[in-house]
């Protein structure tokens, strides 16, 4: 509740206390009631809770307005209902009212967590002089024995319950007095006649007994737990590992940095969203997608932040340690924790950075020494040598993501009310700061292929002979260049994705049979480019149908990390380009799609059709909701605006028998060996 003003915290505290006290006073004065009336009172509270949860989900603060106004008037606090502070106060007011309603429901059932002041007073006076108390009780005459028969008398079990500090503003009972703990600690002083068999525990007693498993809490921690008890009902504990379940069950406060990071990872792998202040259910598909896109950030967080901050209680993370870690973060190599051993933090990230800095220094000295000091060596040559020795470091966007991830862990813990402050708020990255970072790094922007594409088309994959007419290095770049298909969209094509309408051949990009698309608008129908038909794409489709294969490119495999075809294809395609001398930075497969988009834009026609062919979000509501009548012929006419000279490349199905597919220039399966 760090975002609330002190007077607002006091207002919410008094509102909760007043609502509970008013309810208790009414119940104390009420006449006896039937079971039906008691059940109705419970159902009323549950209906109130449903209403408040809906208000929280929708951000509707209206149920809290009048109670806050009335309490503010009583306390003499002025509220500015047009400010952001008011919105935050009203939102917290909804949550307080929800907590109060839950407490009223328990009391309607007859469940009270705290002992009465009278009982606490008796226990305190008993334990004030424990040695004298026992003989006094033994000396009592039989006439003073309890009127209630022993068999019917309830047995009190001493339970270690966190204590609460006494306040001058409340007459409400405190939590159990710490002297109860001393009764537990001295069982030897209890005579045999005082030992009573423990009856079956009620649900209320089980709740109290379970609290004895909690780690001892000081007064301040106990108060914070009482004020903001963990909201474990917002998640399904069965989605978590046994170790994490135990952490949540035994640590209402004090969860460590590593435990918090692991909790976040397990919840996201189970498919939970970002708002843990409300009840959620896991989604396996969402969890799989998160693992593919963000799982690496969680793996880095488990090691990086713990190395520099220590596995301390999460909300006790030292601000200076966090700042030191933030200074180190930009020094991580761009390819950290990937592939090459030299970028893996085997001995920690600090050691990794020190090793890379030393390697950079050695490489720069060696390069300058190789240049020499001859008159022909220019300062530009020396500058290039220094730049070539530089090891690329973390980019601005990636830095922001790593910082945002640890901040989101804190937000998750705060929403679940396992911490009361998020020390990693300092990791927030405003857009202005991110833009400042980007100014100091080489800009990576989308490029269009220039005439170098014809050098690329002159490489072995396009010249034949072909071992398989479905060579991925041949078809996938052409599908990207002439039809604007994304890499994964092209890799996962199957013969069933092709069809025809009014004589025009098309391909459906869709989510089906383990296919993946980037967005909902990526699902689309694209006319097959006439150049691809001329090269034999439809012949390949027919061949695969006869062979009964599920995919056009039968030798493609999915990557282990992301589970996509493009993960492995990208690695092999980059290797192929470097091996055959057709590698230029930025001129990759996605640049083919960028060139397709530029060709459409250069003809200055309907932008709605361009977006549809590209699989982008529609430009307006008309294109989004009323494009059902758009004819395939219109799309075909537009796609024909994209032209590419392919006269220099071979046709996989031309003279197939005479070529006999003997010898091979390139084989996708061995491209990365």
XYZ file of C-alpha atoms in Angstrom:
673
model
C 0.000 0.000 0.000
C 2.977 2.273 -0.571
C 1.000 4.205 -3.187
C -1.568 5.426 -0.611
C -1.217 8.507 1.558
C -1.036 7.955 5.351
C -4.426 9.591 5.895
C -5.954 7.296 3.275
C -4.517 4.226 5.024
C -6.028 5.494 8.289
C -9.368 6.076 6.559
C -9.476 2.520 5.153
C -8.436 1.087 8.520
C -11.227 2.901 10.359
C -13.763 1.996 7.682
C -12.943 -1.712 8.048
C -13.007 -1.500 11.844
C -16.323 0.388 11.846
C -18.050 -2.024 9.441
C -16.977 -5.074 11.437
C -17.880 -3.485 14.793
C -21.298 -2.367 13.520
C -22.056 -5.860 12.269
C -20.943 -7.392 15.575
C -23.095 -4.965 17.587
C -26.199 -5.781 15.531
C -25.628 -9.517 15.904
C -25.127 -9.172 19.666
C -28.492 -7.390 20.097
C -30.479 -9.518 17.645
C -33.165 -12.012 18.677
C -32.574 -15.741 18.191
C -33.045 -16.755 14.546
C -33.804 -19.858 12.534
C -31.272 -21.822 10.511
C -32.936 -20.507 7.348
C -32.398 -16.918 8.499
C -28.743 -17.643 9.302
C -28.266 -19.257 5.890
C -29.899 -16.258 4.205
C -27.476 -13.904 5.989
C -24.536 -15.954 4.725
C -25.895 -15.950 1.152
C -26.355 -12.182 1.356
C -22.672 -11.733 2.207
C -21.653 -14.029 -0.647
C -23.771 -12.016 -3.078
C -22.064 -8.876 -1.783
C -18.674 -10.491 -2.418
C -19.640 -11.418 -5.987
C -20.715 -7.829 -6.608
C -17.430 -6.467 -5.221
C -15.330 -8.909 -7.256
C -17.128 -7.840 -10.413
C -16.547 -4.195 -9.498
C -12.834 -4.915 -9.027
C -12.623 -6.716 -12.351
C -14.310 -3.826 -14.181
C -12.622 -1.062 -12.203
C -16.064 0.150 -11.062
C -15.355 2.081 -7.867
C -18.950 3.232 -7.261
C -19.734 0.721 -4.426
C -16.930 2.261 -2.342
C -17.840 5.923 -2.907
C -20.482 6.446 -0.199
C -18.709 4.444 2.547
C -15.506 6.411 1.903
C -17.327 9.753 1.893
C -19.085 8.967 5.169
C -15.901 7.802 6.884
C -13.940 10.796 5.572
C -16.592 13.109 7.018
C -16.348 11.380 10.405
C -12.541 11.705 10.422
C -12.442 15.228 9.019
C -10.528 14.189 5.887
C -11.098 16.074 2.622
C -11.241 13.891 -0.490
C -10.416 15.130 -4.000
C -12.534 12.805 -6.124
C -10.979 14.035 -9.376
C -7.429 12.975 -8.520
C -5.472 9.789 -9.200
C -5.108 9.389 -5.417
C -8.896 9.118 -5.148
C -9.014 6.365 -7.769
C -6.324 4.412 -5.929
C -8.122 4.939 -2.606
C -11.492 3.851 -4.002
C -9.972 0.761 -5.591
C -8.364 -0.254 -2.299
C -11.681 0.547 -0.639
C -13.332 -2.128 -2.778
C -10.749 -4.658 -1.651
C -11.201 -3.689 2.010
C -14.976 -4.030 1.675
C -14.469 -7.470 0.110
C -12.260 -8.521 3.033
C -14.834 -7.178 5.520
C -17.628 -9.098 3.802
C -15.594 -12.313 4.024
C -15.098 -11.691 7.755
C -18.826 -11.000 8.256
C -19.643 -14.245 6.461
C -17.385 -16.164 8.855
C -19.072 -14.538 11.837
C -22.519 -15.352 10.453
C -21.338 -18.966 10.589
C -20.245 -18.462 14.200
C -16.527 -18.538 13.392
C -14.358 -16.023 15.271
C -10.599 -16.003 14.779
C -9.801 -14.040 17.939
C -10.519 -14.854 21.607
C -12.779 -12.471 23.518
C -11.185 -9.747 25.658
C -12.519 -11.492 28.804
C -10.871 -14.783 27.863
C -7.610 -13.040 27.067
C -7.753 -11.237 30.406
C -8.281 -14.527 32.249
C -5.375 -16.171 30.444
C -3.141 -13.186 31.115
C -3.968 -13.184 34.856
C -3.415 -16.954 35.045
C 0.025 -16.775 33.499
C 1.042 -13.683 35.491
C 1.888 -15.946 38.473
C 1.881 -19.511 37.103
C 3.400 -21.124 40.201
C 0.667 -19.854 42.548
C -2.142 -20.461 40.126
C -1.947 -24.237 40.154
C -2.225 -24.825 43.956
C -5.076 -22.368 44.142
C -7.032 -24.337 41.609
C -6.310 -27.642 43.317
C -7.504 -26.267 46.688
C -10.937 -25.276 45.371
C -13.791 -27.107 47.151
C -15.931 -29.519 45.116
C -18.860 -27.089 45.230
C -16.965 -24.770 42.888
C -16.607 -27.368 40.151
C -18.034 -26.346 36.749
C -21.790 -26.707 36.427
C -21.395 -27.997 32.835
C -20.616 -31.748 32.798
C -17.025 -32.534 31.884
C -18.041 -34.526 28.833
C -19.759 -31.508 27.337
C -17.107 -28.955 28.203
C -15.095 -27.810 25.191
C -11.363 -28.364 25.347
C -9.060 -25.408 24.640
C -5.879 -26.177 22.713
C -3.069 -23.670 23.065
C -1.978 -22.503 19.606
C 0.887 -20.196 18.661
C -0.868 -17.250 17.048
C 0.969 -14.090 15.905
C 0.491 -11.190 18.318
C -0.798 -7.742 17.420
C 0.317 -4.466 18.934
C -2.118 -2.554 21.138
C -3.514 0.600 19.532
C -5.080 3.575 21.231
C -7.720 4.007 18.566
C -9.430 0.656 18.812
C -11.437 -1.247 21.362
C -11.422 -4.318 19.111
C -9.822 -7.460 20.588
C -6.208 -8.192 19.734
C -4.819 -11.465 18.490
C -3.938 -14.158 21.020
C -1.666 -12.989 23.812
C 1.904 -14.338 23.662
C 1.505 -15.889 27.106
C -0.398 -18.662 25.395
C 2.888 -19.766 23.886
C 4.320 -20.170 27.377
C 1.493 -22.563 28.278
C 2.600 -24.718 25.341
C 6.254 -24.540 26.330
C 5.690 -25.878 29.911
C 3.623 -29.060 29.618
C 5.522 -30.698 32.492
C 3.713 -28.466 35.017
C 0.323 -29.797 33.976
C -1.001 -32.459 36.292
C -2.439 -35.741 35.031
C -5.941 -34.685 35.994
C -5.717 -31.735 33.587
C -4.872 -33.814 30.506
C -7.948 -34.241 28.307
C -8.197 -36.317 25.130
C -8.200 -34.104 22.029
C -11.554 -34.252 20.217
C -11.972 -34.163 16.458
C -11.013 -30.657 15.302
C -13.660 -28.530 13.668
C -12.949 -26.671 10.428
C -12.367 -23.498 12.427
C -9.935 -25.253 14.762
C -8.072 -26.790 11.815
C -7.515 -23.306 10.455
C -6.137 -22.170 13.801
C -3.984 -25.273 14.246
C -2.500 -24.857 10.743
C -1.205 -21.478 11.827
C 1.143 -23.191 14.249
C 3.156 -24.318 11.193
C 3.906 -20.708 10.271
C 7.273 -19.215 11.084
C 7.160 -16.954 14.182
C 6.334 -13.355 13.273
C 7.233 -10.125 15.048
C 4.501 -7.650 15.946
C 4.929 -5.527 12.816
C 4.906 -8.542 10.480
C 1.880 -10.037 12.236
C 0.036 -6.743 11.851
C 0.847 -6.602 8.128
C -0.309 -10.182 7.654
C -3.569 -9.355 9.433
C -4.034 -6.227 7.339
C -3.170 -7.927 4.025
C -3.521 -11.720 4.345
C -2.178 -13.780 1.399
C -4.690 -14.167 -1.444
C -3.800 -17.762 -2.270
C -7.361 -18.390 -3.425
C -6.487 -16.343 -6.538
C -4.378 -19.229 -7.876
C -4.736 -23.001 -8.070
C -2.087 -24.396 -5.726
C -2.171 -27.686 -7.636
C -0.427 -25.944 -10.539
C 2.675 -25.470 -8.372
C 5.498 -27.800 -7.384
C 5.387 -29.323 -3.875
C 8.337 -27.137 -2.845
C 6.581 -23.937 -3.921
C 3.320 -25.041 -2.292
C 5.166 -25.488 0.996
C 6.683 -22.002 0.689
C 3.245 -20.424 0.243
C 1.701 -22.429 3.065
C 4.421 -21.561 5.586
C 5.460 -18.039 4.579
C 2.646 -15.482 4.641
C 5.577 -13.051 4.673
C 9.292 -13.546 4.115
C 9.292 -15.260 0.707
C 12.839 -15.028 -0.661
C 14.009 -13.546 -3.943
C 14.646 -16.926 -5.572
C 11.379 -18.378 -4.231
C 9.464 -15.418 -5.680
C 11.122 -15.764 -9.091
C 10.391 -19.503 -9.153
C 6.762 -18.904 -8.127
C 6.330 -16.474 -11.022
C 7.927 -18.942 -13.440
C 5.688 -21.823 -12.350
C 2.532 -19.705 -12.569
C 3.412 -18.371 -16.030
C 4.295 -21.872 -17.262
C 0.845 -22.929 -16.059
C -0.628 -20.173 -18.242
C -1.629 -17.500 -15.720
C -2.093 -13.883 -16.762
C -0.508 -10.780 -15.252
C -3.224 -9.631 -12.816
C -2.918 -11.736 -9.673
C -5.171 -9.438 -7.644
C -8.125 -11.429 -8.996
C -8.839 -15.150 -9.209
C -7.329 -16.901 -12.231
C -7.218 -20.305 -13.882
C -4.225 -21.611 -15.804
C -4.201 -21.982 -19.592
C -1.866 -24.660 -20.982
C -1.650 -23.023 -24.427
C -0.769 -19.655 -22.899
C 1.857 -21.340 -20.732
C 3.455 -22.990 -23.749
C 3.557 -19.674 -25.595
C 5.052 -17.907 -22.571
C 7.787 -20.528 -22.311
C 8.666 -19.977 -25.960
C 8.683 -16.176 -25.788
C 9.733 -15.349 -22.223
C 11.048 -18.490 -20.543
C 14.661 -17.395 -21.057
C 14.079 -14.201 -19.035
C 12.937 -16.298 -16.064
C 16.024 -18.513 -16.334
C 18.319 -15.472 -16.363
C 16.441 -13.863 -13.450
C 16.962 -16.933 -11.242
C 20.737 -16.550 -11.570
C 21.420 -12.871 -12.289
C 19.446 -11.114 -9.554
C 20.290 -13.689 -6.885
C 24.013 -13.373 -7.708
C 24.098 -9.622 -7.162
C 21.427 -9.196 -4.466
C 21.532 -12.506 -2.625
C 18.675 -14.851 -1.805
C 17.248 -12.419 0.741
C 13.569 -11.943 1.674
C 12.088 -10.364 -1.453
C 10.850 -7.127 0.082
C 14.133 -6.692 1.968
C 16.243 -6.530 -1.205
C 18.748 -3.721 -0.700
C 18.240 -0.754 -3.037
C 21.992 -0.231 -3.471
C 22.444 -3.887 -4.441
C 19.665 -3.520 -7.007
C 21.323 -0.390 -8.410
C 24.655 -2.228 -8.674
C 22.948 -5.046 -10.578
C 21.310 -2.544 -12.932
C 24.753 -1.108 -13.727
C 26.054 -4.581 -14.592
C 23.052 -5.596 -16.719
C 24.007 -3.569 -19.865
C 27.418 -5.290 -19.890
C 25.917 -8.733 -20.529
C 26.803 -10.036 -24.002
C 24.115 -9.971 -26.646
C 24.280 -13.776 -26.949
C 24.539 -14.524 -23.229
C 23.395 -17.989 -22.146
C 23.160 -19.064 -25.788
C 25.072 -21.592 -27.858
C 28.735 -20.668 -27.564
C 30.436 -21.623 -24.309
C 32.204 -18.297 -24.025
C 28.843 -16.544 -23.538
C 27.596 -18.919 -20.805
C 27.914 -17.673 -17.212
C 29.421 -20.861 -15.784
C 31.080 -18.998 -12.909
C 28.539 -16.211 -12.580
C 27.689 -13.161 -14.653
C 30.335 -10.944 -13.081
C 33.086 -13.399 -14.044
C 31.617 -13.721 -17.548
C 31.713 -9.952 -18.080
C 35.272 -9.696 -16.767
C 36.403 -12.467 -19.146
C 34.740 -10.806 -22.145
C 36.233 -7.415 -21.304
C 39.691 -9.002 -21.154
C 39.068 -10.804 -24.452
C 38.007 -7.541 -26.105
C 41.158 -5.841 -24.888
C 43.389 -8.658 -26.194
C 41.617 -8.732 -29.568
C 41.970 -4.961 -29.964
C 45.690 -5.049 -29.145
C 46.291 -7.939 -31.554
C 44.368 -6.189 -34.347
C 46.268 -2.924 -33.901
C 49.564 -4.795 -33.754
C 48.719 -6.604 -36.998
C 47.979 -3.269 -38.691
C 51.358 -1.896 -37.783
C 52.383 1.737 -37.897
C 53.143 2.081 -41.583
C 52.346 5.294 -43.446
C 49.553 3.546 -45.307
C 47.617 2.804 -42.070
C 44.978 5.443 -41.416
C 43.085 6.349 -38.267
C 39.980 4.935 -39.935
C 41.753 1.559 -40.189
C 42.567 1.647 -36.473
C 38.998 2.603 -35.595
C 37.665 -0.312 -37.635
C 40.060 -2.674 -35.849
C 38.736 -1.500 -32.488
C 35.128 -1.893 -33.611
C 35.774 -5.385 -34.976
C 37.188 -6.428 -31.592
C 34.054 -5.273 -29.775
C 31.742 -7.986 -28.450
C 28.087 -6.911 -28.865
C 26.326 -6.306 -25.564
C 22.693 -6.396 -24.477
C 20.430 -4.209 -26.587
C 18.157 -1.569 -25.071
C 14.974 -3.517 -25.728
C 16.353 -6.643 -24.064
C 17.633 -4.682 -21.054
C 14.173 -3.214 -20.587
C 12.592 -6.683 -20.746
C 14.915 -8.124 -18.092
C 14.232 -5.165 -15.804
C 10.505 -5.371 -16.465
C 10.447 -9.083 -15.661
C 11.864 -8.767 -12.134
C 9.537 -5.828 -11.511
C 6.587 -7.999 -12.593
C 7.667 -10.673 -10.095
C 7.338 -8.064 -7.357
C 3.944 -6.979 -8.673
C 2.740 -10.589 -8.645
C 3.869 -11.047 -5.028
C 2.258 -7.746 -4.036
C -1.033 -8.673 -5.728
C -1.039 -12.018 -3.908
C -0.336 -10.047 -0.710
C 2.846 -11.988 0.036
C 4.833 -8.741 0.284
C 3.863 -5.193 1.242
C 6.356 -3.295 -0.920
C 8.047 -3.997 -4.234
C 11.711 -2.936 -4.026
C 12.119 -3.609 -7.752
C 9.899 -0.694 -8.761
C 13.243 0.998 -9.396
C 13.642 -1.312 -12.416
C 10.847 0.460 -14.295
C 11.982 1.757 -17.705
C 10.165 4.865 -19.009
C 10.052 5.257 -22.784
C 12.293 8.327 -22.601
C 15.000 6.311 -20.868
C 14.700 3.475 -23.369
C 14.979 5.956 -26.267
C 18.106 7.387 -24.644
C 19.650 3.928 -24.519
C 18.802 3.304 -28.168
C 20.624 6.461 -29.265
C 23.879 4.898 -28.110
C 23.530 1.654 -30.037
C 23.591 0.698 -33.675
C 20.108 0.916 -35.097
C 18.671 -2.276 -36.512
C 15.951 -1.477 -38.972
C 14.099 -3.467 -41.562
C 15.838 -3.385 -44.935
C 14.676 -4.278 -48.426
C 16.709 -6.487 -50.704
C 18.502 -4.595 -53.451
C 20.264 -6.109 -56.481
C 22.128 -8.453 -54.136
C 19.080 -10.678 -54.329
C 20.233 -11.797 -57.774
C 23.610 -12.801 -56.338
C 21.661 -14.734 -53.720
C 19.510 -16.410 -56.407
C 22.719 -17.435 -58.141
C 23.758 -19.557 -55.142
C 23.678 -23.396 -55.321
C 20.209 -23.901 -53.807
C 18.626 -22.200 -56.852
C 20.765 -23.758 -59.584
C 20.150 -27.474 -59.199
C 20.368 -30.340 -59.593
C 17.839 -31.000 -56.843
C 17.834 -34.064 -54.617
C 14.256 -33.195 -53.636
C 12.010 -30.774 -55.556
C 10.795 -29.536 -52.163
C 14.151 -28.026 -51.156
C 13.362 -25.524 -48.310
C 16.303 -23.246 -49.212
C 14.735 -22.843 -52.661
C 11.047 -22.348 -51.903
C 10.840 -20.566 -48.542
C 12.778 -17.406 -49.581
C 10.639 -17.191 -52.738
C 7.419 -17.571 -50.732
C 8.559 -14.697 -48.499
C 9.597 -12.492 -51.432
C 6.633 -13.082 -53.765
C 3.796 -13.714 -51.268
C 4.987 -11.927 -48.120
C 4.798 -15.046 -45.959
C 6.466 -15.118 -42.577
C 9.160 -17.716 -42.050
C 7.081 -19.970 -39.782
C 4.032 -19.614 -42.049
C 6.039 -20.888 -45.020
C 7.826 -23.635 -43.088
C 4.594 -25.242 -41.852
C 2.721 -25.311 -45.189
C 1.041 -28.571 -46.144
C -0.732 -29.741 -49.320
C -4.137 -29.335 -47.639
C -3.475 -25.602 -47.239
C -3.780 -25.118 -51.013
C -6.975 -24.803 -53.041
C -8.596 -22.832 -55.842
C -11.587 -20.534 -56.259
C -12.938 -19.294 -59.611
C -9.804 -20.683 -61.235
C -7.407 -18.815 -58.938
C -5.060 -20.917 -56.808
C -4.653 -19.841 -53.200
C -3.025 -20.862 -49.928
C -4.691 -20.649 -46.512
C -2.545 -19.460 -43.615
C -4.383 -20.787 -40.578
C -4.120 -22.263 -37.094
C -4.664 -25.966 -37.632
C -2.793 -29.207 -36.998
C -0.143 -27.666 -34.732
C 0.329 -24.654 -37.018
C 1.298 -21.340 -35.460
C 0.500 -17.802 -36.572
C 1.689 -14.533 -35.061
C -1.696 -12.816 -34.530
C -5.365 -13.464 -35.231
C -5.068 -11.255 -38.338
C -2.245 -13.482 -39.612
C -4.877 -16.061 -40.595
C -5.658 -15.212 -44.196
C -6.122 -16.499 -47.746
C -3.441 -15.450 -50.248
C -3.501 -16.009 -54.026
C -0.505 -18.019 -55.227
C 1.858 -15.732 -57.143
C 2.006 -16.616 -60.868
C 5.809 -16.753 -60.775
C 5.658 -19.487 -58.125
C 3.175 -21.420 -60.262
C 5.564 -21.123 -63.201
C 8.427 -22.416 -61.014
C 6.368 -25.498 -60.085
C 4.960 -24.828 -56.601
C 1.592 -26.422 -57.418
C 3.410 -29.447 -58.848
C 5.133 -29.825 -55.487
C 1.739 -29.616 -53.753
C 0.356 -32.368 -55.995
C 3.461 -34.512 -55.455
C 3.099 -34.301 -51.681
C -0.600 -35.206 -51.944
C 0.294 -38.350 -53.874
C 2.995 -39.180 -51.341
C 0.507 -38.671 -48.502
C 2.815 -36.330 -46.598
C 1.534 -33.782 -44.104
C 3.993 -31.001 -44.983
C 5.524 -29.606 -48.169
C 8.978 -29.465 -46.616
C 9.292 -32.898 -45.118
C 12.830 -32.550 -43.754
C 12.147 -29.542 -41.516
C 12.258 -30.157 -37.764
C 11.022 -28.135 -34.814
C 13.476 -26.449 -32.454
C 13.806 -27.713 -28.907
C 13.543 -24.281 -27.305
C 10.536 -22.683 -29.010
C 9.035 -25.728 -30.697
C 8.847 -23.959 -34.091
C 10.161 -24.914 -37.530
C 11.675 -21.468 -37.994
C 13.944 -21.939 -34.965
C 16.014 -24.606 -36.743
C 15.493 -23.251 -40.264
C 16.935 -19.833 -39.351
C 20.148 -21.387 -38.020
C 20.650 -23.535 -41.121
C 19.690 -20.725 -43.505
C 22.243 -18.373 -41.920
C 24.901 -21.086 -42.160
C 24.027 -21.678 -45.817
C 24.340 -17.968 -46.663
C 27.708 -17.628 -44.928
C 29.060 -20.823 -46.472
C 28.111 -19.723 -49.992
C 29.212 -16.092 -49.734
C 25.722 -14.562 -49.851
C 25.523 -13.299 -46.275
C 25.032 -9.583 -45.655
C 23.973 -8.181 -42.281
C 20.253 -7.371 -42.293
C 19.565 -9.013 -45.654
C 17.805 -12.026 -44.238
C 14.583 -13.920 -44.807
C 12.430 -11.294 -43.105
C 13.915 -8.692 -45.448
C 12.251 -10.673 -48.276
C 8.875 -10.048 -46.646
C 9.804 -6.391 -46.132
C 10.569 -6.127 -49.866
C 7.153 -7.622 -50.678
C 5.491 -5.014 -48.460
C 7.470 -2.194 -50.099
C 6.433 -3.334 -53.585
C 2.775 -3.125 -52.543
C 3.258 0.338 -51.045
C 5.100 1.643 -54.102
C 2.027 1.055 -56.271
C 0.003 3.385 -53.988
C -3.190 1.342 -54.016
C -5.593 0.180 -51.298
C -3.776 -0.036 -47.982
C -6.504 -2.314 -46.622
C -5.594 -4.952 -49.225
C -1.890 -4.556 -48.429
C -2.623 -5.213 -44.735
C -4.723 -8.244 -45.608
C -1.999 -9.777 -47.805
C 0.643 -9.080 -45.150
C -1.483 -10.412 -42.279
C -1.381 -7.062 -40.449
C -4.073 -5.430 -38.323
C -6.804 -3.806 -40.476
C -6.480 -0.063 -40.978
C -10.054 0.683 -39.822
C -13.288 -0.916 -38.634
C -14.593 -1.223 -42.187
C -11.642 -3.342 -43.251
C -11.846 -5.332 -40.021
C -15.534 -6.205 -39.928
C -16.845 -5.795 -43.480
C -14.234 -7.362 -45.776
C -16.087 -10.657 -46.269
C -17.089 -9.765 -49.816
C -13.546 -9.023 -51.010
C -12.946 -11.190 -54.077
C -9.910 -13.402 -54.554
C -9.489 -11.898 -58.029
C -8.922 -8.480 -56.440
C -6.203 -9.903 -54.201
C -4.656 -11.738 -57.168
C -4.531 -8.543 -59.200
C -2.760 -6.790 -56.332
C -0.235 -9.565 -55.698
C 0.748 -9.468 -59.366
C 2.143 -5.978 -58.699
C 5.054 -7.753 -57.001
C 7.642 -8.700 -59.615
C 10.930 -10.588 -59.469
C 13.204 -11.721 -62.301
C 13.772 -15.455 -61.810
C 15.164 -16.204 -65.254
C 18.541 -17.192 -63.776
C 17.267 -19.951 -61.447
C 16.498 -23.590 -62.229
C 13.061 -25.186 -62.111
C 12.911 -28.228 -59.821
C 10.404 -30.045 -62.059
C 12.009 -29.243 -65.440
C 13.676 -32.259 -67.083
C 13.379 -34.112 -63.818
C 13.953 -37.521 -65.381
C 16.915 -36.417 -67.503
C 18.564 -34.786 -64.500
C 17.815 -37.900 -62.513
C 18.477 -35.969 -59.324
C 22.070 -37.232 -59.415
C 24.566 -35.410 -57.285
C 23.544 -32.527 -55.142
C 24.805 -29.052 -54.640
C 23.011 -28.443 -51.372
C 21.018 -30.601 -48.999
C 18.976 -28.946 -46.252
C 19.498 -31.871 -43.893
C 23.282 -31.465 -43.963
C 23.398 -27.673 -44.266
C 24.355 -27.063 -40.653
C 26.698 -30.008 -40.189
